[in-house]
Coordinates of C-alpha atoms in Angstrom, one line a residue:
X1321 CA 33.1 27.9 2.4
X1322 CA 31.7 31.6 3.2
X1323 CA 33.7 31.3 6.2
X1324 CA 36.9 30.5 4.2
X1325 CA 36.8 33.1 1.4
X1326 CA 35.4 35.8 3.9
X1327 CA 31.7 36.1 2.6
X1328 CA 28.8 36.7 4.2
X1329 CA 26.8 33.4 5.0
X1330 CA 23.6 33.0 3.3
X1331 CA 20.6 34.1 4.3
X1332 CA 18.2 31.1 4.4
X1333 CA 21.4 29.3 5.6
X1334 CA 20.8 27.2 9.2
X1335 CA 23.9 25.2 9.0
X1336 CA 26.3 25.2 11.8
X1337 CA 30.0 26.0 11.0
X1338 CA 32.8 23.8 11.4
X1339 CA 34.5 25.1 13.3
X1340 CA 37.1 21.9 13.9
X1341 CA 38.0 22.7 10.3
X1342 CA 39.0 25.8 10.7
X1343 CA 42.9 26.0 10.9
X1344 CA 42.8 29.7 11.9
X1345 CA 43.6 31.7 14.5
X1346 CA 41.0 31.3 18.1
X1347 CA 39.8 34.8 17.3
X1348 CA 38.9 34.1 13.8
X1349 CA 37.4 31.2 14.8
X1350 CA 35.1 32.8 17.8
X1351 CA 34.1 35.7 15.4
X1352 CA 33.1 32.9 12.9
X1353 CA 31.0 31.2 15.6
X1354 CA 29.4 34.5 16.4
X1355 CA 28.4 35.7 13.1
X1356 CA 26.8 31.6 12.1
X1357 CA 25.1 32.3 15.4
X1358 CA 23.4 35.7 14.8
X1359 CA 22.4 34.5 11.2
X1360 CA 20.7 31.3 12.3
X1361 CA 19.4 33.9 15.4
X1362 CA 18.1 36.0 12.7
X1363 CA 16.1 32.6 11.4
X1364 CA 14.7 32.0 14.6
X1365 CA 13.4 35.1 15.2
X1366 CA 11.5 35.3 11.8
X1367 CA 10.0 31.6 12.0
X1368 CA 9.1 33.2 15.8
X1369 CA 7.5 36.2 14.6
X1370 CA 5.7 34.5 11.7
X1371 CA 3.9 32.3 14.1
X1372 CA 3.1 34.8 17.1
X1373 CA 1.6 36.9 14.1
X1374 CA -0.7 34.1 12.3
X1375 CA -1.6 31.9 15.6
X1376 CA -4.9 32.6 17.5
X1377 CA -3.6 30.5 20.7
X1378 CA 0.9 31.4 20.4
X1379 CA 3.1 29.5 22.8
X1380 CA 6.6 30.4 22.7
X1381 CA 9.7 27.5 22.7
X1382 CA 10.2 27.5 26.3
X1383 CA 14.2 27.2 26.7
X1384 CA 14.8 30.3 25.0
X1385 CA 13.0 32.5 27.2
X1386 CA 14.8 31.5 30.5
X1387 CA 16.7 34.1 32.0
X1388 CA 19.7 32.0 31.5
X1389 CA 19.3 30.9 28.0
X1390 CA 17.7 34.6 26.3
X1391 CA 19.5 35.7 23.2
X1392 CA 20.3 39.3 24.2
X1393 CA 22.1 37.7 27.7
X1394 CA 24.0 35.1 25.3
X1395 CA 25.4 37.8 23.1
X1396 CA 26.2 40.3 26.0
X1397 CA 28.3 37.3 27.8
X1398 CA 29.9 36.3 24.0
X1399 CA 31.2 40.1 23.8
X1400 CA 32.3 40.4 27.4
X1401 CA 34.2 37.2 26.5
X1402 CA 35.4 37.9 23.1
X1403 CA 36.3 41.6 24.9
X1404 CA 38.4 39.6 27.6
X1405 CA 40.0 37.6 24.7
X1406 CA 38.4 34.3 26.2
X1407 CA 38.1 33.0 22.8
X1408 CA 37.1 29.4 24.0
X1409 CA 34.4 30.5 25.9
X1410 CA 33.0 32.6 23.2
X1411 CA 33.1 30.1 20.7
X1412 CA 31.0 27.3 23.2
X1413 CA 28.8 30.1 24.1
X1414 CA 27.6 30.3 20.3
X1415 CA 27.3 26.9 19.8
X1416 CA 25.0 26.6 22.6
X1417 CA 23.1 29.4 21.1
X1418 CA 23.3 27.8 17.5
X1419 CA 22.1 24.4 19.2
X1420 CA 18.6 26.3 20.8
X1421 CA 17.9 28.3 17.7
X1422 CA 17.9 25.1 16.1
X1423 CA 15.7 23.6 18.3
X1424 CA 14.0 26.7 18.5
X1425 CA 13.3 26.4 14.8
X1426 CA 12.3 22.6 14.6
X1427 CA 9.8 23.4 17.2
X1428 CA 8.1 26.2 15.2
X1429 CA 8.1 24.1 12.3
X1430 CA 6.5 21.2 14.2
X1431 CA 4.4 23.7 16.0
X1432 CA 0.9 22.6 14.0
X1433 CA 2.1 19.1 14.2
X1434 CA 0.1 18.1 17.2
X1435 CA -3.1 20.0 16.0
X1436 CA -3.1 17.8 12.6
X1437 CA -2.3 14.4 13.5
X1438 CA -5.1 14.6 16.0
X1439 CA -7.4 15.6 12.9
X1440 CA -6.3 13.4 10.3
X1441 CA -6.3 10.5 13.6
X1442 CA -9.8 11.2 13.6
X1443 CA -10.6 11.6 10.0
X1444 CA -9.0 8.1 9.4
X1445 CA -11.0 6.6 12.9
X1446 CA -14.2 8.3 11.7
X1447 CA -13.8 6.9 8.6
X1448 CA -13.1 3.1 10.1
X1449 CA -16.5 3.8 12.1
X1450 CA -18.5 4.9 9.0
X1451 CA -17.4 2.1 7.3
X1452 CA -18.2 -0.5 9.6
X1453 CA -21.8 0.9 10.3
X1454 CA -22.4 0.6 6.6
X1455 CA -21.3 -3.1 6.5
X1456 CA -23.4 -4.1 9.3
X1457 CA -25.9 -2.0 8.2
X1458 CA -26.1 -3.5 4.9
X1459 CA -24.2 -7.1 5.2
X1460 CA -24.8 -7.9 8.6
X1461 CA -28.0 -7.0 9.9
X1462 CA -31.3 -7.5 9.4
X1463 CA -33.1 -4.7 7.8
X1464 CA -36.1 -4.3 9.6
X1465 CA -35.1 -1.8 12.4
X1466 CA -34.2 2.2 12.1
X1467 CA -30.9 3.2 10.9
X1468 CA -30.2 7.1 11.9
X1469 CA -31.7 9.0 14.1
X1470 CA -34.0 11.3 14.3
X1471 CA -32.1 14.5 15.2
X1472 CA -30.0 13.6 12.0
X1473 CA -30.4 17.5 11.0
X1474 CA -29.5 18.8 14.0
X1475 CA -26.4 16.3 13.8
X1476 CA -25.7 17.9 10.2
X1477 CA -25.7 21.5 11.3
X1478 CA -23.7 21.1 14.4
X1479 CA -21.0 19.2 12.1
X1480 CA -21.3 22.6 9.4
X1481 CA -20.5 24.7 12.9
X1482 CA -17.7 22.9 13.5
X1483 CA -16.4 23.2 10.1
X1484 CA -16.9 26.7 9.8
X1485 CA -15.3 27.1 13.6
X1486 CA -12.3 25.1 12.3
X1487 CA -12.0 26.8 8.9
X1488 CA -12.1 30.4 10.6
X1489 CA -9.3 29.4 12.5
X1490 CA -7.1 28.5 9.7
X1491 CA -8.2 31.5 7.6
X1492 CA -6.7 33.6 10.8
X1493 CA -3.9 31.4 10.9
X1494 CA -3.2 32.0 7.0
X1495 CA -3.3 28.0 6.6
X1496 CA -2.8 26.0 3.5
X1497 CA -5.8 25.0 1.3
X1498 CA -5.3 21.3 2.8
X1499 CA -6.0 22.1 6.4
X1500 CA -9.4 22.6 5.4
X1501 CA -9.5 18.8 3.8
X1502 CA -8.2 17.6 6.9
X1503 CA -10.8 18.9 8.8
X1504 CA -13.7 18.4 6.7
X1505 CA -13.3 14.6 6.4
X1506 CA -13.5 14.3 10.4
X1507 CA -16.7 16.1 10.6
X1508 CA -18.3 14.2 7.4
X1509 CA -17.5 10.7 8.8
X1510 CA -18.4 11.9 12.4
X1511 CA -21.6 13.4 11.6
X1512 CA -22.5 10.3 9.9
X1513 CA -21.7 7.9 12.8
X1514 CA -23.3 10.3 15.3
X1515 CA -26.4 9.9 12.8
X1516 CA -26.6 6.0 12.9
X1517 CA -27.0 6.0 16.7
X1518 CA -30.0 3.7 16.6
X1519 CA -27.6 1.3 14.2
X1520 CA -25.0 1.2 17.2
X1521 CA -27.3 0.2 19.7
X1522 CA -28.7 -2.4 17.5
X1523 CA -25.2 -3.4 17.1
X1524 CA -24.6 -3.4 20.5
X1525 CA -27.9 -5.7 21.5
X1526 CA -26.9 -8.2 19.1
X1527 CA -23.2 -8.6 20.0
X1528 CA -25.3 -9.1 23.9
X1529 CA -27.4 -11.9 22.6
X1530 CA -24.3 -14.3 21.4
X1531 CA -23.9 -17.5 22.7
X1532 CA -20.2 -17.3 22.4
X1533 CA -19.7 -13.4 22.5
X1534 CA -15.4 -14.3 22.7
X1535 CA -15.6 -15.5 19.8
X1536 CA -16.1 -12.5 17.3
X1537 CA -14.1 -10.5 19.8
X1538 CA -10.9 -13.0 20.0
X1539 CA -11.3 -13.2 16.3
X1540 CA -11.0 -9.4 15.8
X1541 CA -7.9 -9.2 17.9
X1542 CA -6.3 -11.9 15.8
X1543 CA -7.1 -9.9 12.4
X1544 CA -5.3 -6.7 14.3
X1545 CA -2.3 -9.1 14.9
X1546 CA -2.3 -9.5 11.6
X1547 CA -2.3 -6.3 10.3
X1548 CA 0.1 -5.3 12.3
X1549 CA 2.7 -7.8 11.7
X1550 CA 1.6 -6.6 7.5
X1551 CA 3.2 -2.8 8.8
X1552 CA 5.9 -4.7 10.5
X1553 CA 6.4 -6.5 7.1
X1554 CA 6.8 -3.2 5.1
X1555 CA 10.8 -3.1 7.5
X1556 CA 11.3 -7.0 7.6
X1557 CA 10.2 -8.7 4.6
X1558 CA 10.9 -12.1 6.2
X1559 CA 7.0 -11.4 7.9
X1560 CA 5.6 -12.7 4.5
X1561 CA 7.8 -15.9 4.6
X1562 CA 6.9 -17.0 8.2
X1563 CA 3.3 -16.3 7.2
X1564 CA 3.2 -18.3 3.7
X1565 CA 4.6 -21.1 5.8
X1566 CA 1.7 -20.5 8.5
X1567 CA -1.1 -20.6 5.6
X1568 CA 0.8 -24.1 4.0
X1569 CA 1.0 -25.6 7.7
X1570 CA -2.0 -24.6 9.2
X1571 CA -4.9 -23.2 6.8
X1572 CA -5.2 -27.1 5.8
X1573 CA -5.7 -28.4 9.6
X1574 CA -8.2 -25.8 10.7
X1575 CA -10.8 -26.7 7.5
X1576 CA -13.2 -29.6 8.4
X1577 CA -12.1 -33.0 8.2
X1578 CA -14.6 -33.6 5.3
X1579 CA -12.9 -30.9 3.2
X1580 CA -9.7 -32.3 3.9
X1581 CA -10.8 -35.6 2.4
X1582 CA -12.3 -34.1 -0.3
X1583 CA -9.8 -31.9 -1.8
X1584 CA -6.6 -33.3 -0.4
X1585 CA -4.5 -32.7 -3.9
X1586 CA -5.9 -29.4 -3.7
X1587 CA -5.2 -28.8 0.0
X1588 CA -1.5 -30.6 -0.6
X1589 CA -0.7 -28.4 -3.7
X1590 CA -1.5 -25.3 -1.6
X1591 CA 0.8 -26.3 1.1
X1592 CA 3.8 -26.8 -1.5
X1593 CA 2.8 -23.7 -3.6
X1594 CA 3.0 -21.8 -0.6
X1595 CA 6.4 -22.7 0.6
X1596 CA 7.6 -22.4 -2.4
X1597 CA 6.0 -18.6 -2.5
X1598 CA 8.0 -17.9 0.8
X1599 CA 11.3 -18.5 -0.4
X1600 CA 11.1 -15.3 -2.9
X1601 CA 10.7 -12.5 0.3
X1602 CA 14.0 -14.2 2.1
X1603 CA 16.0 -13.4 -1.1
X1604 CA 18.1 -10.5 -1.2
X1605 CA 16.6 -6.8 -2.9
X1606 CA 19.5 -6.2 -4.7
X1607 CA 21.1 -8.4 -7.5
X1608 CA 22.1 -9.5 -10.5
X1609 CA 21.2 -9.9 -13.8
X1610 CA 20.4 -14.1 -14.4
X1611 CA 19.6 -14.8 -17.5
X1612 CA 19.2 -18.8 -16.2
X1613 CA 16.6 -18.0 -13.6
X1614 CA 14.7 -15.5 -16.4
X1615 CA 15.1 -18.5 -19.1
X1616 CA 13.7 -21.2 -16.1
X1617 CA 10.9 -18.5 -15.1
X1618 CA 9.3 -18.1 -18.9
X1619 CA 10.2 -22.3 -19.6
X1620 CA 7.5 -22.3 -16.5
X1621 CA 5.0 -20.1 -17.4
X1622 CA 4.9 -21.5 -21.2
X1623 CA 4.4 -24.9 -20.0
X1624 CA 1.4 -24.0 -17.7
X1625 CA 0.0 -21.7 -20.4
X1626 CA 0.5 -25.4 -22.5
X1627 CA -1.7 -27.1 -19.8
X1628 CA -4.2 -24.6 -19.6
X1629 CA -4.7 -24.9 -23.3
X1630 CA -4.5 -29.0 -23.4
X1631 CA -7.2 -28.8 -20.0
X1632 CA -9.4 -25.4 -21.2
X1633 CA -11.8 -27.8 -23.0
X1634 CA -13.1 -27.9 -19.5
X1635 CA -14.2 -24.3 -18.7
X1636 CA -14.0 -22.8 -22.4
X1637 CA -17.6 -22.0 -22.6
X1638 CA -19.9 -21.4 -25.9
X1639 CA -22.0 -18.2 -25.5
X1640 CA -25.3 -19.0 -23.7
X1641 CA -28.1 -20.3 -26.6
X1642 CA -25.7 -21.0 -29.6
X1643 CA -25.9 -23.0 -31.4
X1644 CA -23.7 -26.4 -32.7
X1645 CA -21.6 -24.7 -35.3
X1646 CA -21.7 -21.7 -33.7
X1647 CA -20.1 -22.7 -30.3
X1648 CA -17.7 -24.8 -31.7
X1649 CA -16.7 -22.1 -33.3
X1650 CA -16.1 -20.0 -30.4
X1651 CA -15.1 -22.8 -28.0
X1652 CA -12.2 -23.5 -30.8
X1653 CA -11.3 -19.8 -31.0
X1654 CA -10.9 -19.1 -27.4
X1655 CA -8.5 -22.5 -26.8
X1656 CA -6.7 -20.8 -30.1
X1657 CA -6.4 -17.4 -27.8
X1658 CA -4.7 -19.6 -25.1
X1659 CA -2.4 -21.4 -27.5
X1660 CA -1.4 -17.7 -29.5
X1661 CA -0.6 -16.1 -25.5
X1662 CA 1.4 -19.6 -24.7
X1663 CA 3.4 -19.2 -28.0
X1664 CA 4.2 -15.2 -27.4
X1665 CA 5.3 -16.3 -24.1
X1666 CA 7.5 -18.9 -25.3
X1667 CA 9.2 -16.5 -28.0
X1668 CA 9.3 -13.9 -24.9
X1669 CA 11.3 -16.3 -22.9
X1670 CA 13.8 -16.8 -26.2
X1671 CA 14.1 -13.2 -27.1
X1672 CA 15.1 -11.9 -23.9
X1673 CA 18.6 -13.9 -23.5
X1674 CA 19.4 -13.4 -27.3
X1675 CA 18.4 -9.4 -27.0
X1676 CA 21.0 -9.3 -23.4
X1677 CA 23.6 -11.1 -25.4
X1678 CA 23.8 -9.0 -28.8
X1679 CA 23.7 -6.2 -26.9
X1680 CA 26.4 -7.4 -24.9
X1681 CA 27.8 -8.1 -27.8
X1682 CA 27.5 -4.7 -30.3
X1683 CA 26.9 -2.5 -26.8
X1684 CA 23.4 -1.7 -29.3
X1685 CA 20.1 -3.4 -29.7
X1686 CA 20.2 -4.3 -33.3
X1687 CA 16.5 -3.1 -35.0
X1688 CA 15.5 -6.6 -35.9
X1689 CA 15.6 -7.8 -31.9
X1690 CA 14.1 -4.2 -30.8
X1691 CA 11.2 -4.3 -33.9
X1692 CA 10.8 -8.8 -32.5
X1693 CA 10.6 -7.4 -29.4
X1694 CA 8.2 -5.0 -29.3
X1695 CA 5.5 -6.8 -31.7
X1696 CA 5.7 -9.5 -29.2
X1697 CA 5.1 -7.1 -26.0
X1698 CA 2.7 -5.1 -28.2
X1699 CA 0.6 -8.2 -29.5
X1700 CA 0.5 -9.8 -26.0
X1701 CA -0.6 -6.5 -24.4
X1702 CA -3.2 -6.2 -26.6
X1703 CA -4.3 -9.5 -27.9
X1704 CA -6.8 -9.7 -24.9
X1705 CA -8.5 -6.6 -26.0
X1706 CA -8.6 -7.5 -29.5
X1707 CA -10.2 -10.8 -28.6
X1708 CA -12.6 -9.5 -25.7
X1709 CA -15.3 -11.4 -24.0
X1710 CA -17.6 -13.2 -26.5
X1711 CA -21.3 -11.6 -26.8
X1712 CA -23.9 -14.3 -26.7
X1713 CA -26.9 -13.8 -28.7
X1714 CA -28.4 -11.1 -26.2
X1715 CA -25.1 -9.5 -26.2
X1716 CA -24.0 -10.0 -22.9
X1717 CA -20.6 -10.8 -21.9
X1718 CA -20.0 -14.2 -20.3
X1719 CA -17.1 -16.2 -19.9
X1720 CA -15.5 -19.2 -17.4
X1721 CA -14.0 -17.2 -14.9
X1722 CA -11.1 -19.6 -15.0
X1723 CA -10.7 -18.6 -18.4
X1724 CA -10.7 -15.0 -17.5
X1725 CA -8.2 -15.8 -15.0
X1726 CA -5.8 -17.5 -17.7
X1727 CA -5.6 -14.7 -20.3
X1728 CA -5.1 -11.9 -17.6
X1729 CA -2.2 -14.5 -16.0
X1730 CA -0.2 -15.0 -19.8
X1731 CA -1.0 -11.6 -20.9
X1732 CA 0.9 -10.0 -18.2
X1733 CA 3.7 -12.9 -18.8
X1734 CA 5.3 -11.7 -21.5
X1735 CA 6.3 -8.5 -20.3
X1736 CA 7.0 -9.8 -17.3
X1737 CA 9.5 -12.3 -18.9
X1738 CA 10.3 -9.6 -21.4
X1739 CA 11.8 -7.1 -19.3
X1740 CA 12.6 -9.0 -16.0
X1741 CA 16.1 -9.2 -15.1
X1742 CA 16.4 -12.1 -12.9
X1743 CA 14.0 -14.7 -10.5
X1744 CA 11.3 -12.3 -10.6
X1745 CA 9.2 -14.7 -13.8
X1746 CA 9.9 -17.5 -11.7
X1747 CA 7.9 -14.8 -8.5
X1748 CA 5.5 -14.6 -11.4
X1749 CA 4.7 -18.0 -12.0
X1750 CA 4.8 -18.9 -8.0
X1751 CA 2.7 -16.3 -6.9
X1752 CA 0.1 -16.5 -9.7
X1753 CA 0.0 -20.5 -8.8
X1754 CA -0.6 -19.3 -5.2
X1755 CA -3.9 -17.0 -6.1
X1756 CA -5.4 -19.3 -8.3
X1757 CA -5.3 -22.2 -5.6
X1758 CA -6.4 -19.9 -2.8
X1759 CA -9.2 -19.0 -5.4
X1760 CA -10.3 -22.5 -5.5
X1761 CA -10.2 -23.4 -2.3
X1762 CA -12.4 -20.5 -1.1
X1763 CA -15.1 -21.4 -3.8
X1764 CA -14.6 -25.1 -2.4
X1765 CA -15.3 -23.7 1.1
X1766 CA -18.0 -21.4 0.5
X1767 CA -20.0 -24.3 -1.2
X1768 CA -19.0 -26.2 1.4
X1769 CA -20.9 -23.9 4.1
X1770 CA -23.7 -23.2 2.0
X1771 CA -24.5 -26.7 1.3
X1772 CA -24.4 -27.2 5.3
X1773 CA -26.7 -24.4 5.6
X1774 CA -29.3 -25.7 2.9
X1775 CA -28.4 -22.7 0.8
X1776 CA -26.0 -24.8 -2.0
X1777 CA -25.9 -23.0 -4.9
X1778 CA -25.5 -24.4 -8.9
X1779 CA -21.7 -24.6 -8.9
X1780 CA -22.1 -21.3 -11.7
X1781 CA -18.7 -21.1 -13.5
X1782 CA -19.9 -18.0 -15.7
X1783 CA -19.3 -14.1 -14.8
X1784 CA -22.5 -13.0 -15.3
X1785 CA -23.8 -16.2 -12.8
X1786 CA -21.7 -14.9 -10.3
X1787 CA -22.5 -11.1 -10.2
X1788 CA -24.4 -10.5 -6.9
X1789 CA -27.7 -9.9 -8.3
X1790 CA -28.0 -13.1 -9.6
X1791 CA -27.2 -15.3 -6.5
X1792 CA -28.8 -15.9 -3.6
X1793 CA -28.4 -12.9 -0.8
X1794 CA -26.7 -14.0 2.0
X1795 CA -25.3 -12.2 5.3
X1796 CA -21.4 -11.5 5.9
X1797 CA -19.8 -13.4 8.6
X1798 CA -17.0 -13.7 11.0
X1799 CA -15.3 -16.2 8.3
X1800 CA -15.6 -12.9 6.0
X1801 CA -12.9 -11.4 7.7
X1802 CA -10.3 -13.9 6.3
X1803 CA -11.3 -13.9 2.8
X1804 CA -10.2 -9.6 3.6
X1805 CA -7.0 -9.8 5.7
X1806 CA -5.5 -12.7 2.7
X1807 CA -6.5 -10.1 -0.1
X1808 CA -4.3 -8.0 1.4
X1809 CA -1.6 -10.0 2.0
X1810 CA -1.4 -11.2 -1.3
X1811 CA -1.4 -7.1 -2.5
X1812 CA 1.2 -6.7 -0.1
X1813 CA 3.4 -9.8 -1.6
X1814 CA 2.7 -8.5 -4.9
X1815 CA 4.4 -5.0 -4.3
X1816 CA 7.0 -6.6 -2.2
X1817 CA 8.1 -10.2 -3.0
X1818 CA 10.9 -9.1 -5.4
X1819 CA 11.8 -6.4 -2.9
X1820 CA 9.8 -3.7 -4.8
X1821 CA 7.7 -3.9 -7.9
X1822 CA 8.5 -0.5 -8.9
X1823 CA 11.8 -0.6 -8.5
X1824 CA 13.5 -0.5 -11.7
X1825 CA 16.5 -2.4 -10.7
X1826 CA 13.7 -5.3 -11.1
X1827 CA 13.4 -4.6 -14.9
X1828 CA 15.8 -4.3 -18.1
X1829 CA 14.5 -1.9 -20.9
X1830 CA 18.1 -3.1 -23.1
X1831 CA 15.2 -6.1 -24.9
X1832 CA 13.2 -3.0 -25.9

């Protein structure tokens, strides 16, 4: 547009001129070419300046400072030609020096590139090391051997030179603030792995002593795999389908044949749960509203908030020493909880069509739909608050975890079926049906091992029985790995088995 009117081109401008719109004369159009090319010249030489002032270590870009290719030659052979009315040859001659100022430029600005990915590379492998130290440290191995070293001060003060000799460097180089984060979580995590040398050679001598030493190593690679296909998962959510069909098809066959007898419902509703799950991440992102699939999704939910409520006579729990009256009492208030969160769900799932449809209808929310609305999203929100965790007679907190696990699920239905747009309660329901059963299945299995082991504990249903403290201590394992890996899968399916949780094409405010 400067070009067209006759202005002078911005400053901070590094555009390249059109030239092919230009319907002007070739001289126009090579003087054009020359003045883009000593503006975005004039860029190149600042950004160049800039860094061969502030870098301790300055290298050049390269092509720019062959004989062939150096501005002052470029503009001496765009005047001769421009003199000699070789208008053509002018105007490629300036796009060739627009294209390396360009380059010129992206280089600069990448210039520090190299220099940081290499430190935060080893901030985030230092902090992989540290961590895994601490787990064996803690978890894994025994505790009777030496854990750092003894030239852990000497360790500490060489990691403070190294931070100071990486922080004088950026103050010369006039650095950001960050640069100085980036560097001093390398040397932290570094310094404390260098410390636990004695814990990596105890490491070391155990992984020697295996049987089997494969094993831990084949099942390692397998868990990178994994990973891996999760990062491929974040392009192609189709990954999460293929792999909910993997944990319905195979999970079931690679338990122990007694499990399998054992809990073959459990192990068969898993498998169709599952495949269920998978159909959700082959759906397309983008779509309309349904108000048949939202209607279907809250029906769902409110009927397995009604069986929770007609089966929570099995893990609604009295407070620990109450009495007869007294935990009646409570028993019969927390199934009332359950029945109160089934109801709001079920006027949640009505509301939500009526609210679309008089809207529709008036093109405005009428206030009696928005004031129904939002005492139902406000009471379900905070119902579970109100309610809390009942307080035995020594005021501690203790409830079935199953119970736990019910409110959280229909206290985050209502919204959900509230606002929701489409399939995404019928996600809701599916998804939750997947956690619980994987929740029950790895209970099943770790009782499983630790009654093979001699270790079986009371099957505790209670919170407080199955805080850390009071069970039995017990080493991590190989098997450990898994129960890891499927936490975050299932985090991963959560913010991406819609398409994208916070996407607000997922969600309708019109019901509010």
């Amino acid at each position: 547009m400067t070009s067209l009117i006759g202005l002078n081109y911005p400053l901070n401008s590094v555009g390249t001129l059109p030239l092919a719109y230009l319907d002007t004369s070739r001289k126009y159009r090579a003087h054009s070419a020359l003045a883009n090319a000593l503006q975005v010249l004039e860029q190149y030489r600042v950004k160049h300046d800039q860094k061969q002032h502030t870098e301790m270590f300055f290298k050049p870009y390269a092509p720019m400072h062959q004989p062939t290719n150096m501005p002052e030659h470029m503009l001496a052979r765009i005047q001769q030609a421009i003199s000699a009315e070789k208008f053509d040859d002018a105007e490629a001659e300036c796009l060739q020096l627009i294209a390396l100022c360009l380059e010129g430029l992206r280089y600069f600005q990448r210039y520090d590139w190299l220099l940081l990915r290499s430190i935060v590379s080893a901030g985030y492998l230092g902090w992989i090391a540290y961590s895994l130290l601490y787990i064996f440290g803690e978890y894994i191995l025994p505790d009777s051997s030496p854990r750092r070293s003894q030239r852990s001060g000497t360790i500490a003060v060489l990691g403070l030179v190294v931070f100071a000799a990486f922080s004088a460097m950026f103050y010369r180089q006039g650095s950001p603030a960050m640069y100085y984060a980036y560097a001093a979580f390398p040397v932290y995590f570094w310094a404390g792995v260098l410390q636990q040398v004695p814990l990596v050679r105890q490491i070391a001598a155990s992984y020697t002593q295996l049987a089997v030493r494969w094993r831990p190593a084949a099942f390692v690679g397998v868990y990178v795999v994994i990973l891996e296909a999760l990062v491929y998962a974040y392009f192609d959510r189709r990954v999460y389908s293929a792999a909910f069909a993997l944990l319905a098809l195979v999970w079931p066959l690679a338990v122990s044949p007694r499990f399998r007898r054992e809990h073959t419902a459990l192990l068969g509703l898993w498998s169709g749960v599952c495949l269920l799950t998978s159909v959700f991440t082959l759906l397309p992102v983008e779509r309309n509203d349904h108000l048949g699939l939202v209607i279907v999704g809250g029906a769902l939910i409110t009927l397995s908030g009604v069986a929770a409520w007609h089966y929570s006579a099995a893990f609604t729990l009295p407070p620990p020493g109450a009495g007869v009256k007294e935990a009646r009492q409570a028993v019969a208030l927390d199934r009332l909880m359950l029945l109160v969160q089934t109801l709001l769900v079920g006027v949640a799932t009505v509301l939500g069509p009526l609210t679309s449809k008089e809207t529709e209808r008036r093109g405005h929310l009428p206030r009696l739909y928005q004031l129904s609305c939002w005492t139902v999203l406000v009471a379900a929100t905070l119902l579970p608050f109100v309610h809390g965790s009942r307080r035995g007679r020594g005021g501690a907190h203790d409830q079935h975890y199953l119970y736990r696990l019910v409110t959280i699920y229909l206290a985050f239905a209502t919204p959900f079926v509230l606002l929701t747009v489409s399939y995404e309660s019928l996600f809701y329901f599916a998804y939750s049906s997947v956690l619980l059963l994987w929740l029950a299945i790895e209970r099943a299995l770790y009782y499983e091992q630790a009654e093979r082991q001699l270790l079986a504990p009371t099957h505790n249903t209670r919170l407080s029985h199955l805080a850390p403290s009071a069970m039995a201590p017990r080493r991590l394992g190989i098997s450990d790995m898994r129960l890891g890996v499927m936490f975050l899968f299932f985090v991963n399916v959560a913010f991406f088995g819609t398409g994208n949780v916070a996407s607000l094409a997922s969600f309708s405010l019109d019901s509010v």
